[in-house]
Short mmCIF file of C-alpha atoms in Angstrom, two decimals:
data_model
loop_
_atom_site.label_atom_id
_atom_site.label_comp_id
_atom_site.label_asym_id
_atom_site.label_seq_id
_atom_site.Cartn_x
_atom_site.Cartn_y
_atom_site.Cartn_z
CA MET M 1 70.77 -52.54 -40.25
CA TRP M 2 71.52 -48.91 -39.47
CA LEU M 3 70.07 -47.86 -42.82
CA TYR M 4 66.86 -49.77 -42.02
CA TYR M 5 66.63 -48.12 -38.59
CA PHE M 6 67.28 -44.69 -40.12
CA ASN M 7 64.53 -45.18 -42.70
CA PHE M 8 62.16 -46.43 -39.97
CA LEU M 9 62.75 -43.26 -37.93
CA LYS M 10 62.22 -41.05 -40.99
CA LEU M 11 58.95 -42.84 -41.70
CA LYS M 12 57.75 -42.31 -38.11
CA GLU M 13 58.79 -38.68 -38.26
CA PHE M 14 56.74 -38.28 -41.43
CA GLU M 15 53.71 -39.97 -39.84
CA ILE M 16 53.94 -37.71 -36.78
CA SER M 17 54.27 -34.60 -38.91
CA GLU M 18 51.15 -35.62 -40.85
CA MET M 19 49.11 -36.15 -37.65
CA THR M 20 46.41 -33.55 -37.01
CA VAL M 21 47.47 -31.11 -34.31
CA ILE M 22 44.68 -29.32 -32.46
CA LYS M 23 45.70 -26.31 -30.44
CA GLN M 24 44.08 -25.50 -27.12
CA GLU M 25 42.98 -22.07 -28.27
CA ASP M 26 41.30 -23.53 -31.37
CA LEU M 27 38.80 -25.54 -29.33
CA ILE M 28 38.21 -22.76 -26.79
CA THR M 29 37.60 -20.15 -29.48
CA SER M 30 35.34 -22.44 -31.49
CA VAL M 31 33.17 -23.23 -28.46
CA ALA M 32 32.89 -19.56 -27.48
CA ASP M 33 32.00 -18.53 -31.03
CA ALA M 34 29.34 -21.24 -31.37
CA LEU M 35 27.67 -20.30 -28.07
CA GLN M 36 27.56 -16.61 -28.90
CA TYR M 37 26.19 -17.45 -32.35
CA ILE M 38 23.36 -19.66 -31.12
CA SER M 39 22.36 -17.16 -28.44
CA TYR M 40 21.00 -14.84 -31.15
CA TYR M 41 20.62 -16.93 -34.34
CA HIS M 42 17.92 -19.56 -34.59
CA PRO M 43 18.70 -22.41 -37.02
CA VAL M 44 17.17 -21.43 -40.36
CA ASP M 45 15.32 -24.76 -40.58
CA PHE M 46 13.57 -23.89 -37.31
CA ILE M 47 12.56 -20.43 -38.54
CA ASN M 48 11.14 -21.91 -41.75
CA ALA M 49 9.18 -24.48 -39.76
CA VAL M 50 7.70 -21.89 -37.37
CA ASN M 51 6.79 -19.64 -40.28
CA THR M 52 5.04 -22.51 -42.06
CA ALA M 53 3.10 -23.26 -38.88
CA TYR M 54 2.31 -19.55 -38.44
CA GLU M 55 0.90 -19.23 -41.94
CA LYS M 56 -1.49 -22.16 -41.55
CA GLU M 57 -2.51 -21.50 -37.93
CA GLU M 58 -6.21 -20.74 -37.41
CA SER M 59 -6.14 -20.13 -33.65
CA LYS M 60 -5.65 -16.39 -33.09
CA PRO M 61 -3.89 -16.67 -29.69
CA ALA M 62 -1.50 -19.31 -31.06
CA LYS M 63 -0.89 -17.33 -34.25
CA ASP M 64 -0.16 -14.19 -32.22
CA ALA M 65 2.30 -16.15 -30.06
CA MET M 66 4.16 -17.45 -33.11
CA ALA M 67 4.22 -13.95 -34.59
CA GLN M 68 5.97 -12.71 -31.46
CA ILE M 69 8.46 -15.61 -31.61
CA LEU M 70 9.31 -14.82 -35.25
CA ILE M 71 9.57 -11.06 -34.66
CA ASN M 72 11.75 -11.67 -31.61
CA SER M 73 14.00 -13.99 -33.62
CA ARG M 74 14.64 -11.36 -36.31
CA MET M 75 15.29 -8.69 -33.67
CA CYS M 76 17.82 -10.93 -31.94
CA ALA M 77 19.53 -11.82 -35.21
CA GLU M 78 19.83 -8.14 -36.11
CA GLY M 79 20.78 -6.93 -32.63
CA HIS M 80 22.96 -9.88 -31.57
CA ARG M 81 21.14 -10.30 -28.27
CA PRO M 82 19.73 -13.49 -26.69
CA ILE M 83 16.60 -15.11 -28.09
CA CYS M 84 15.55 -16.03 -24.56
CA GLN M 85 16.53 -14.71 -21.14
CA ASP M 86 17.25 -18.33 -20.18
CA THR M 87 20.47 -18.77 -22.12
CA GLY M 88 20.58 -22.41 -21.16
CA ILE M 89 22.82 -25.10 -19.78
CA VAL M 90 25.54 -25.95 -22.29
CA THR M 91 25.41 -29.50 -23.62
CA VAL M 92 28.23 -30.84 -25.78
CA PHE M 93 28.58 -34.01 -27.84
CA ILE M 94 32.20 -34.34 -28.88
CA LYS M 95 33.76 -37.05 -31.05
CA LEU M 96 37.54 -37.18 -30.65
CA GLY M 97 39.53 -38.76 -33.45
CA MET M 98 42.03 -41.33 -32.22
CA ASP M 99 44.76 -39.84 -34.42
CA VAL M 100 44.46 -36.30 -33.07
CA LYS M 101 47.48 -34.80 -31.31
CA TRP M 102 46.89 -31.99 -28.81
CA GLU M 103 48.95 -28.88 -28.29
CA ALA M 104 47.32 -28.03 -24.97
CA LYS M 105 47.84 -27.77 -21.23
CA LEU M 106 44.16 -28.02 -20.30
CA SER M 107 42.03 -31.16 -20.46
CA VAL M 108 39.32 -31.38 -23.12
CA ASN M 109 36.62 -30.63 -20.53
CA GLU M 110 38.61 -27.68 -19.21
CA MET M 111 39.00 -26.27 -22.72
CA ILE M 112 35.27 -26.58 -23.39
CA ASN M 113 34.43 -24.90 -20.08
CA GLU M 114 36.83 -22.07 -20.81
CA GLY M 115 34.99 -21.55 -24.10
CA VAL M 116 31.69 -21.46 -22.18
CA ARG M 117 33.16 -18.95 -19.71
CA ARG M 118 34.30 -16.62 -22.48
CA ALA M 119 31.00 -16.84 -24.35
CA TYR M 120 28.80 -16.12 -21.36
CA ASN M 121 30.94 -13.19 -20.20
CA HIS M 122 31.29 -11.58 -23.63
CA PRO M 123 31.09 -7.82 -22.95
CA ASP M 124 29.03 -7.07 -26.07
CA ASN M 125 26.49 -9.84 -25.49
CA LYS M 126 26.60 -11.00 -21.90
CA LEU M 127 24.57 -14.16 -21.37
CA ARG M 128 22.72 -15.13 -18.21
CA ALA M 129 24.56 -17.37 -15.78
CA SER M 130 22.04 -20.02 -14.71
CA ILE M 131 24.14 -22.92 -13.39
CA MET M 132 23.93 -23.79 -9.69
CA ALA M 133 26.66 -25.68 -7.86
CA ASP M 134 25.69 -27.86 -4.88
CA PRO M 135 22.27 -28.52 -6.47
CA ALA M 136 20.90 -30.38 -3.44
CA GLY M 137 22.14 -27.78 -0.96
CA THR M 138 23.15 -24.14 -1.22
CA ARG M 139 22.50 -23.93 -4.98
CA LYS M 140 25.10 -21.22 -5.47
CA ASN M 141 25.40 -19.74 -8.95
CA THR M 142 28.77 -20.51 -10.52
CA GLY M 143 28.72 -17.07 -12.13
CA ASP M 144 29.88 -18.03 -15.62
CA ASN M 145 27.46 -20.82 -16.64
CA THR M 146 30.08 -23.53 -16.21
CA PRO M 147 30.39 -26.44 -16.08
CA ALA M 148 28.92 -27.74 -19.32
CA VAL M 149 27.44 -31.23 -19.62
CA ILE M 150 29.86 -33.05 -21.91
CA HIS M 151 29.44 -36.39 -23.69
CA THR M 152 32.71 -37.67 -25.20
CA GLU M 153 33.16 -40.44 -27.73
CA ILE M 154 36.53 -41.67 -29.02
CA VAL M 155 36.28 -42.47 -32.73
CA LYS M 156 38.50 -43.33 -35.66
CA GLY M 157 40.03 -40.48 -37.61
CA SER M 158 42.03 -37.30 -37.19
CA THR M 159 39.35 -34.66 -36.59
CA ILE M 160 37.25 -33.39 -33.72
CA ASP M 161 33.50 -33.24 -34.33
CA VAL M 162 31.52 -31.05 -31.92
CA GLN M 163 27.77 -30.56 -31.53
CA ILE M 164 26.89 -27.93 -28.98
CA ALA M 165 23.59 -26.70 -27.59
CA ALA M 166 22.26 -24.29 -24.98
CA LYS M 167 19.28 -26.07 -23.37
CA GLY M 168 16.66 -23.99 -21.59
CA GLY M 169 15.60 -25.02 -18.10
CA GLY M 170 11.87 -24.82 -18.83
CA SER M 171 11.97 -27.40 -21.61
CA GLU M 172 14.53 -29.55 -19.80
CA ALA M 173 12.19 -29.69 -16.77
CA LYS M 174 9.62 -31.48 -18.94
CA SER M 175 11.91 -34.40 -19.83
CA LYS M 176 10.28 -37.80 -19.41
CA PHE M 177 11.51 -41.37 -19.08
CA VAL M 178 9.73 -44.70 -18.86
CA MET M 179 10.82 -48.33 -18.83
CA LEU M 180 8.11 -49.93 -20.95
CA ASN M 181 7.47 -53.62 -21.27
CA PRO M 182 8.60 -55.00 -24.65
CA SER M 183 4.97 -55.42 -25.73
CA ASP M 184 3.94 -51.86 -24.77
CA ASP M 185 3.21 -49.28 -27.47
CA ILE M 186 5.60 -46.32 -27.68
CA ILE M 187 3.12 -44.07 -29.50
CA ASP M 188 0.47 -44.61 -26.84
CA TRP M 189 2.93 -43.58 -24.12
CA VAL M 190 4.05 -40.45 -25.98
CA VAL M 191 0.52 -39.28 -26.79
CA LYS M 192 -0.56 -39.88 -23.19
CA THR M 193 2.53 -38.17 -21.75
CA VAL M 194 2.80 -34.97 -23.83
CA PRO M 195 -0.34 -33.37 -22.29
CA THR M 196 1.16 -33.91 -18.82
CA MET M 197 4.11 -31.72 -19.84
CA GLY M 198 1.92 -28.64 -19.93
CA ALA M 199 3.16 -25.58 -21.82
CA GLY M 200 6.30 -24.88 -19.78
CA TRP M 201 8.46 -26.23 -22.60
CA CYS M 202 7.26 -23.37 -24.83
CA PRO M 203 5.77 -25.11 -27.84
CA PRO M 204 5.97 -25.15 -30.79
CA GLY M 205 9.22 -27.06 -30.63
CA MET M 206 10.73 -30.47 -31.24
CA LEU M 207 10.48 -33.77 -29.42
CA GLY M 208 13.69 -35.76 -29.08
CA ILE M 209 13.02 -39.44 -28.36
CA GLY M 210 15.54 -42.11 -27.40
CA ILE M 211 14.60 -45.78 -27.55
CA GLY M 212 16.66 -48.68 -26.24
CA GLY M 213 19.98 -49.20 -24.56
CA THR M 214 19.68 -48.62 -20.82
CA ALA M 215 17.97 -45.86 -18.86
CA GLU M 216 20.84 -43.39 -19.18
CA LYS M 217 21.55 -44.34 -22.81
CA ALA M 218 17.95 -43.62 -23.82
CA MET M 219 18.15 -40.14 -22.27
CA ILE M 220 21.41 -39.37 -24.08
CA LEU M 221 19.90 -40.59 -27.37
CA ALA M 222 16.90 -38.30 -26.89
CA LYS M 223 19.11 -35.27 -26.20
CA SER M 224 21.39 -36.08 -29.15
CA ALA M 225 18.39 -36.40 -31.47
CA LEU M 226 17.52 -32.74 -30.83
CA MET M 227 20.75 -31.71 -32.57
CA GLU M 228 19.33 -32.82 -35.92
CA PRO M 229 17.69 -30.40 -38.41
CA ILE M 230 13.93 -30.21 -38.92
CA ASP M 231 12.95 -32.30 -41.95
CA ILE M 232 9.58 -33.84 -41.13
CA HIS M 233 7.93 -32.27 -44.19
CA LYS M 234 10.46 -33.91 -46.51
CA LEU M 235 9.79 -37.23 -44.78
CA LYS M 236 6.03 -36.78 -45.25
CA GLU M 237 6.54 -36.09 -48.96
CA ARG M 238 8.68 -39.16 -49.68
CA GLY M 239 7.05 -41.50 -47.16
CA ALA M 240 8.47 -43.60 -44.33
CA LYS M 241 10.85 -46.44 -45.15
CA THR M 242 11.94 -47.62 -41.71
CA THR M 243 10.34 -48.35 -38.35
CA ILE M 244 11.81 -45.17 -36.88
CA GLU M 245 10.51 -43.03 -39.76
CA LYS M 246 7.03 -44.53 -39.33
CA LEU M 247 7.17 -43.72 -35.61
CA ARG M 248 8.24 -40.14 -36.33
CA LEU M 249 5.32 -39.49 -38.66
CA GLU M 250 2.73 -41.17 -36.44
CA ILE M 251 3.85 -39.35 -33.30
CA TYR M 252 4.03 -36.03 -35.18
CA GLU M 253 0.44 -36.39 -36.43
CA GLN M 254 -1.03 -37.65 -33.16
CA VAL M 255 0.69 -35.06 -30.93
CA ASN M 256 -0.43 -32.20 -33.16
CA ALA M 257 -3.96 -33.65 -33.08
CA LEU M 258 -4.00 -33.02 -29.32
CA GLY M 259 -4.66 -29.34 -30.09
CA ILE M 260 -2.22 -28.04 -27.45
CA GLY M 261 -0.87 -25.42 -29.84
CA ALA M 262 1.71 -22.65 -29.51
CA GLN M 263 2.39 -21.77 -25.85
CA GLY M 264 -0.35 -24.24 -24.88
CA LEU M 265 -3.08 -21.80 -25.99
CA GLY M 266 -4.79 -24.25 -28.33
CA GLY M 267 -4.05 -24.58 -32.03
CA LEU M 268 -2.99 -26.69 -34.97
CA THR M 269 0.77 -26.97 -34.32
CA THR M 270 2.33 -28.23 -31.10
CA VAL M 271 5.43 -29.96 -32.49
CA LEU M 272 7.48 -28.94 -35.50
CA ASP M 273 9.30 -32.27 -35.76
CA VAL M 274 9.86 -35.53 -33.91
CA LYS M 275 13.43 -36.84 -33.90
CA ILE M 276 14.16 -40.42 -32.82
CA LYS M 277 17.36 -42.36 -32.18
CA ASP M 278 17.53 -45.98 -31.06
CA TYR M 279 20.04 -48.49 -29.71
CA PRO M 280 19.92 -52.26 -29.06
CA THR M 281 18.49 -53.13 -25.66
CA HIS M 282 17.96 -56.02 -23.27
CA ALA M 283 15.25 -58.53 -24.17
CA ALA M 284 13.32 -57.69 -20.99
CA ASN M 285 13.39 -53.92 -21.48
CA LYS M 286 12.08 -51.13 -23.69
CA PRO M 287 13.52 -47.88 -22.25
CA VAL M 288 12.02 -44.75 -23.80
CA ALA M 289 13.10 -41.16 -23.10
CA MET M 290 11.46 -37.98 -24.39
CA ILE M 291 13.03 -34.53 -24.17
CA PRO M 292 11.40 -31.46 -25.74
CA ASN M 293 13.20 -28.52 -27.32
CA CYS M 294 11.53 -25.16 -26.87
CA ALA M 295 10.89 -22.18 -29.13
CA ALA M 296 14.43 -21.02 -28.33
CA THR M 297 15.99 -24.00 -30.11
CA ARG M 298 19.76 -23.38 -30.03
CA HIS M 299 22.39 -25.72 -31.40
CA ALA M 300 25.43 -25.63 -33.69
CA HIS M 301 28.00 -27.98 -35.19
CA PHE M 302 31.66 -27.56 -36.04
CA LEU M 303 34.68 -29.65 -37.07
CA LEU M 304 38.31 -29.09 -36.11
CA ASP M 305 40.92 -30.52 -38.48
CA GLY M 306 44.08 -28.68 -37.44
CA ALA M 307 43.53 -25.68 -39.71
CA GLY M 308 42.61 -23.37 -36.81
CA PRO M 309 39.40 -22.50 -34.99
CA ALA M 310 36.00 -23.09 -36.60
CA PHE M 311 33.69 -20.09 -36.89
CA GLN M 312 29.96 -20.23 -37.53
CA LYS M 313 28.77 -18.83 -40.85
CA THR M 314 26.54 -15.75 -40.61
CA PRO M 315 23.10 -16.63 -42.00
CA ASN M 316 21.25 -14.61 -44.60
CA LEU M 317 18.62 -12.58 -42.75
CA ASP M 318 16.50 -12.53 -45.89
CA GLU M 319 15.52 -16.06 -44.86
CA TRP M 320 13.76 -14.64 -41.78
CA PRO M 321 10.13 -13.78 -42.54
CA LYS M 322 9.12 -10.16 -42.06
CA ILE M 323 6.15 -10.50 -39.77
CA ALA M 324 4.01 -7.50 -38.88
CA TRP M 325 2.10 -8.14 -35.67
CA ASP M 326 -0.67 -5.83 -34.51
CA VAL M 327 -2.44 -6.44 -31.22
CA GLY M 328 -5.62 -5.15 -32.84
CA PRO M 329 -8.28 -2.69 -31.71
CA SER M 330 -9.66 -5.04 -29.06
CA ALA M 331 -6.52 -4.88 -26.92
CA LYS M 332 -7.04 -3.12 -23.59
CA ARG M 333 -4.49 -0.62 -22.29
CA ILE M 334 -3.94 -1.09 -18.55
CA ASN M 335 -2.33 1.36 -16.13
CA LEU M 336 -0.64 -0.78 -13.46
CA ASP M 337 -0.08 2.24 -11.22
CA THR M 338 -3.80 2.84 -10.73
CA ILE M 339 -5.22 -0.66 -11.16
CA THR M 340 -7.79 -1.84 -8.59
CA PRO M 341 -9.21 -5.27 -7.74
CA ASP M 342 -12.58 -4.21 -9.16
CA GLN M 343 -11.09 -3.44 -12.58
CA ILE M 344 -9.56 -6.87 -13.10
CA LYS M 345 -12.90 -8.61 -12.49
CA ASN M 346 -13.97 -7.66 -16.02
CA TRP M 347 -11.00 -9.29 -17.79
CA LYS M 348 -11.72 -12.47 -19.76
CA THR M 349 -9.42 -15.32 -20.77
CA GLY M 350 -7.85 -14.89 -24.19
CA GLU M 351 -8.00 -11.10 -24.09
CA THR M 352 -4.86 -9.17 -25.05
CA LEU M 353 -3.75 -6.48 -22.62
CA LEU M 354 -1.07 -3.81 -23.01
CA LEU M 355 0.47 -3.12 -19.61
CA SER M 356 2.02 0.20 -18.64
CA GLY M 357 3.35 1.30 -15.26
CA LYS M 358 5.36 -0.39 -12.53
CA MET M 359 5.53 -4.08 -11.60
CA LEU M 360 7.72 -6.18 -9.32
CA THR M 361 9.61 -9.31 -10.36
CA GLY M 362 10.37 -12.52 -8.53
CA ARG M 363 11.27 -16.16 -9.12
CA ASP M 364 11.60 -19.27 -6.92
CA VAL M 365 14.28 -18.07 -4.51
CA ALA M 366 12.72 -14.63 -4.03
CA HIS M 367 9.37 -16.25 -3.27
CA ARG M 368 11.01 -18.51 -0.71
CA ARG M 369 12.63 -15.48 0.93
CA ILE M 370 9.27 -13.71 1.06
CA GLN M 371 7.70 -16.83 2.56
CA GLU M 372 10.31 -16.85 5.33
CA ILE M 373 9.77 -13.13 6.03
CA ILE M 374 6.00 -13.62 6.34
CA LYS M 375 6.39 -16.64 8.62
CA LYS M 376 8.71 -14.67 10.92
CA GLY M 377 6.35 -11.70 10.95
CA GLU M 378 9.10 -9.39 9.70
CA PRO M 379 8.56 -6.35 7.43
CA MET M 380 9.22 -6.61 3.71
CA PRO M 381 12.45 -5.08 2.35
CA ASN M 382 12.25 -1.38 1.50
CA GLY M 383 10.39 -0.84 -1.76
CA VAL M 384 8.73 -4.28 -1.77
CA ASN M 385 5.00 -3.66 -1.48
CA PHE M 386 2.66 -6.03 -3.31
CA LYS M 387 -0.63 -4.32 -2.38
CA ASN M 388 -2.78 -4.11 -5.54
CA ARG M 389 0.28 -4.87 -7.66
CA PHE M 390 1.49 -7.42 -10.21
CA ILE M 391 4.53 -9.68 -10.03
CA TYR M 392 6.39 -10.80 -13.15
CA TYR M 393 8.11 -14.19 -13.00
CA VAL M 394 11.41 -13.37 -14.73
CA GLY M 395 15.17 -13.61 -14.38
CA PRO M 396 16.50 -11.09 -16.91
CA VAL M 397 19.79 -11.02 -18.78
CA ASP M 398 22.16 -8.24 -17.70
CA PRO M 399 21.92 -5.12 -19.89
CA VAL M 400 24.66 -4.08 -22.30
CA GLY M 401 25.29 -0.71 -23.92
CA ASN M 402 22.30 1.60 -23.57
CA GLU M 403 19.85 -1.13 -22.59
CA VAL M 404 17.62 -0.65 -19.57
CA VAL M 405 17.57 -4.42 -19.10
CA GLY M 406 18.61 -7.40 -21.18
CA PRO M 407 16.16 -9.92 -22.69
CA ALA M 408 13.47 -10.50 -20.07
CA GLY M 409 10.97 -13.12 -21.11
CA PRO M 410 8.79 -15.02 -18.62
CA THR M 411 9.79 -18.10 -16.69
CA THR M 412 7.49 -21.07 -16.02
CA ALA M 413 4.75 -19.93 -13.66
CA THR M 414 3.98 -23.44 -12.41
CA ARG M 415 7.12 -23.36 -10.26
CA MET M 416 5.57 -20.56 -8.22
CA ASP M 417 2.30 -22.44 -7.62
CA LYS M 418 3.39 -23.55 -4.16
CA PHE M 419 3.67 -19.90 -3.08
CA THR M 420 0.52 -18.49 -4.71
CA GLU M 421 -1.98 -19.02 -1.89
CA LEU M 422 0.43 -17.32 0.54
CA MET M 423 1.16 -14.41 -1.79
CA LEU M 424 -2.51 -13.72 -2.54
CA SER M 425 -3.69 -14.07 1.05
CA LYS M 426 -0.89 -12.23 2.86
CA THR M 427 0.61 -9.59 0.56
CA GLY M 428 -2.30 -7.97 -1.29
CA LEU M 429 -0.97 -9.15 -4.65
CA ILE M 430 -3.70 -9.11 -7.32
CA GLY M 431 -1.94 -10.33 -10.46
CA MET M 432 0.84 -12.55 -11.74
CA ILE M 433 2.63 -12.70 -15.10
CA GLY M 434 4.54 -15.71 -16.40
CA LYS M 435 4.45 -18.42 -19.02
CA ALA M 436 2.55 -21.72 -19.23
CA GLU M 437 -0.39 -23.00 -17.23
CA ARG M 438 -1.21 -22.89 -13.51
CA GLY M 439 -2.13 -25.94 -11.44
CA PRO M 440 -5.65 -26.67 -10.13
CA ALA M 441 -4.94 -25.49 -6.58
CA THR M 442 -3.46 -22.24 -7.89
CA ILE M 443 -6.46 -21.64 -10.14
CA ASP M 444 -8.69 -22.19 -7.11
CA ALA M 445 -6.64 -19.61 -5.15
CA ILE M 446 -6.87 -17.11 -8.01
CA LYS M 447 -10.66 -17.54 -8.05
CA LYS M 448 -10.89 -17.35 -4.24
CA TYR M 449 -8.98 -14.07 -4.00
CA LYS M 450 -10.35 -12.63 -7.28
CA ALA M 451 -6.85 -12.24 -8.72
CA VAL M 452 -5.66 -12.86 -12.31
CA TYR M 453 -2.83 -14.62 -14.09
CA LEU M 454 -1.47 -13.15 -17.33
CA MET M 455 0.73 -14.92 -19.85
CA ALA M 456 3.67 -13.43 -21.75
CA VAL M 457 5.14 -15.38 -24.67
CA GLY M 458 8.05 -17.65 -23.86
CA GLY M 459 10.66 -17.34 -26.61
CA ALA M 460 10.09 -13.61 -27.16
CA ALA M 461 12.43 -12.27 -24.47
CA TYR M 462 14.16 -9.53 -26.47
CA LEU M 463 10.84 -8.28 -27.81
CA VAL M 464 9.43 -8.11 -24.26
CA SER M 465 12.50 -6.24 -23.00
CA LYS M 466 11.81 -3.42 -25.44
CA ALA M 467 8.62 -2.64 -23.48
CA ILE M 468 10.64 -2.11 -20.28
CA THR M 469 11.57 1.54 -19.86
CA HIS M 470 13.19 1.36 -16.42
CA ALA M 471 14.59 -1.40 -14.23
CA GLU M 472 16.28 -1.49 -10.86
CA VAL M 473 17.03 -4.10 -8.22
CA ILE M 474 15.12 -3.31 -5.03
CA ALA M 475 15.66 -6.44 -2.91
CA PHE M 476 18.00 -9.42 -2.55
CA PRO M 477 20.73 -8.14 -4.90
CA GLU M 478 22.97 -11.04 -3.90
CA LEU M 479 20.63 -13.36 -5.84
CA GLY M 480 21.72 -11.97 -9.20
CA MET M 481 19.07 -12.65 -11.83
CA GLU M 482 16.84 -14.07 -9.05
CA ALA M 483 16.75 -10.69 -7.24
CA ILE M 484 13.53 -8.67 -6.99
CA HIS M 485 13.47 -5.91 -9.59
CA GLU M 486 11.02 -3.13 -10.17
CA PHE M 487 10.24 -2.75 -13.87
CA GLU M 488 8.46 0.17 -15.46
CA VAL M 489 6.83 -0.92 -18.71
CA LYS M 490 5.10 0.69 -21.67
CA ASP M 491 2.55 -1.34 -23.65
CA MET M 492 3.88 -4.76 -22.62
CA PRO M 493 1.69 -7.35 -24.43
CA VAL M 494 0.15 -10.16 -22.36
CA THR M 495 -2.81 -12.53 -22.60
CA VAL M 496 -5.31 -13.16 -19.82
CA ALA M 497 -4.64 -16.82 -19.00
CA VAL M 498 -6.67 -17.24 -15.78
CA ASP M 499 -9.41 -14.73 -15.01
CA SER M 500 -10.81 -13.83 -11.60
CA ASN M 501 -13.55 -16.44 -11.98
CA GLY M 502 -11.02 -19.26 -12.40
CA ASN M 503 -11.47 -19.74 -16.15
CA ALA M 504 -8.17 -20.94 -17.66
CA VAL M 505 -7.15 -20.57 -21.30
CA HIS M 506 -4.63 -23.42 -21.02
CA LYS M 507 -7.49 -25.78 -20.17
CA ASP M 508 -10.15 -24.45 -22.51
CA GLY M 509 -7.98 -23.69 -25.58
CA PRO M 510 -6.52 -27.17 -26.16
CA LYS M 511 -9.92 -28.82 -25.55
CA LYS M 512 -11.53 -26.57 -28.13
CA TRP M 513 -8.85 -27.15 -30.76
CA GLN M 514 -8.59 -30.88 -30.18
CA LYS M 515 -12.30 -31.09 -30.97
CA ILE M 516 -11.91 -28.90 -34.07
CA ILE M 517 -9.01 -31.03 -35.36
CA GLN M 518 -10.97 -34.26 -34.78
CA GLN M 519 -13.98 -32.89 -36.66
CA THR M 520 -11.94 -31.79 -39.68
CA SER M 521 -9.61 -34.80 -39.97
#
């Protein structure tokens, strides 16, 4: 009896010793490494897909936009600085093996958030903190981009599988959900819905689609689908074998036939891939979610098996195309320090401008502050004078080393539409710079006040920052990246998106290219 009990204990001791032990620091370090890595390295499959689209693109504005995205990507990979100023909200899908043993004092969520904290405060590559606590109230920045959004699944096995992404706010804002009837057509809904998303999600990118389950399950499926690599061209070559594969190909073809194009400027490629996941659902329901990924697609995968932290493998930069982009002889050089309302009347949509001189910056919160100041009849803060000036919608990354400013690409201009009439009528502002389209009322206001709206390329933040020669905060410093800065720029490239007569490239470009695609298909 005692011998049996002794052997039983030895067997259990052996089983315990063979169990995978994951140390707290292993998960923290792996998360931090992955987030730093994806801040400056695009997935190679994404780069190849954008380059393929760039090479076949016939629309000059769209081709120029993709050139900037590719050049920016190489610069970020070489300089280890963020692809986009919006360094995202961290999303994690973690599969925990049931046989894993932890050597940790923190919970799994706490370990992941500590990894996020370390990554976003890395002294050599500080990332922008964008997460707001009390979202329905004070909206106070947490300061370190925590907490992450974490989806945990307990699975068989003795490893930890982690997929991690940094999801930009512009593309996340365009997420869509519908509860279709079982007889409704999914493709019809997608093709009808994508144009309503505008260009704020920074195409070309991917569409993640979740079908089935319940409302929240469909959304999670759509987000999870975006973690997969781009492989639509392989699927086209071998042909569809399943319902989901047929849907992917049909949606891919029909969305690209819309002619929306890179940055919404009109062109041949709007989506690089369509990824779909499904799940059984109730007989009365057909839930469908659609979430786009932008031109700053950022995700990574790692596995912990007890052998220590997992580090991402440095890619071969030879796989990045060497794109030479020239604005061409038709580009106009503009001095922002001497610009007058009469000068901007001659600008036409689609024209490339190279801006030099001083501009102010401002996002949602700064605009709301200005609105309150105007309503109270109070003077503007010292240094804030919009008379005959331009405002750039941007929330830059903090500088490191000798940088004047960190990556400083445009934010979605549509969010400032509610303030545009006020700004143009009360401040003397004559121009705005951002990304994506403007709404009808804003276009009417631009026409009424003979102002202009210029578009910088979303997904080219590091490239844009190199045109900024001086930057300082001049108002609302407590707002962090939302503060008003004054930038001095040299040859900053932009496209005239809405001219003083109310012509809008985001309306005219897609219409033109949709017609061209229909005629040639």
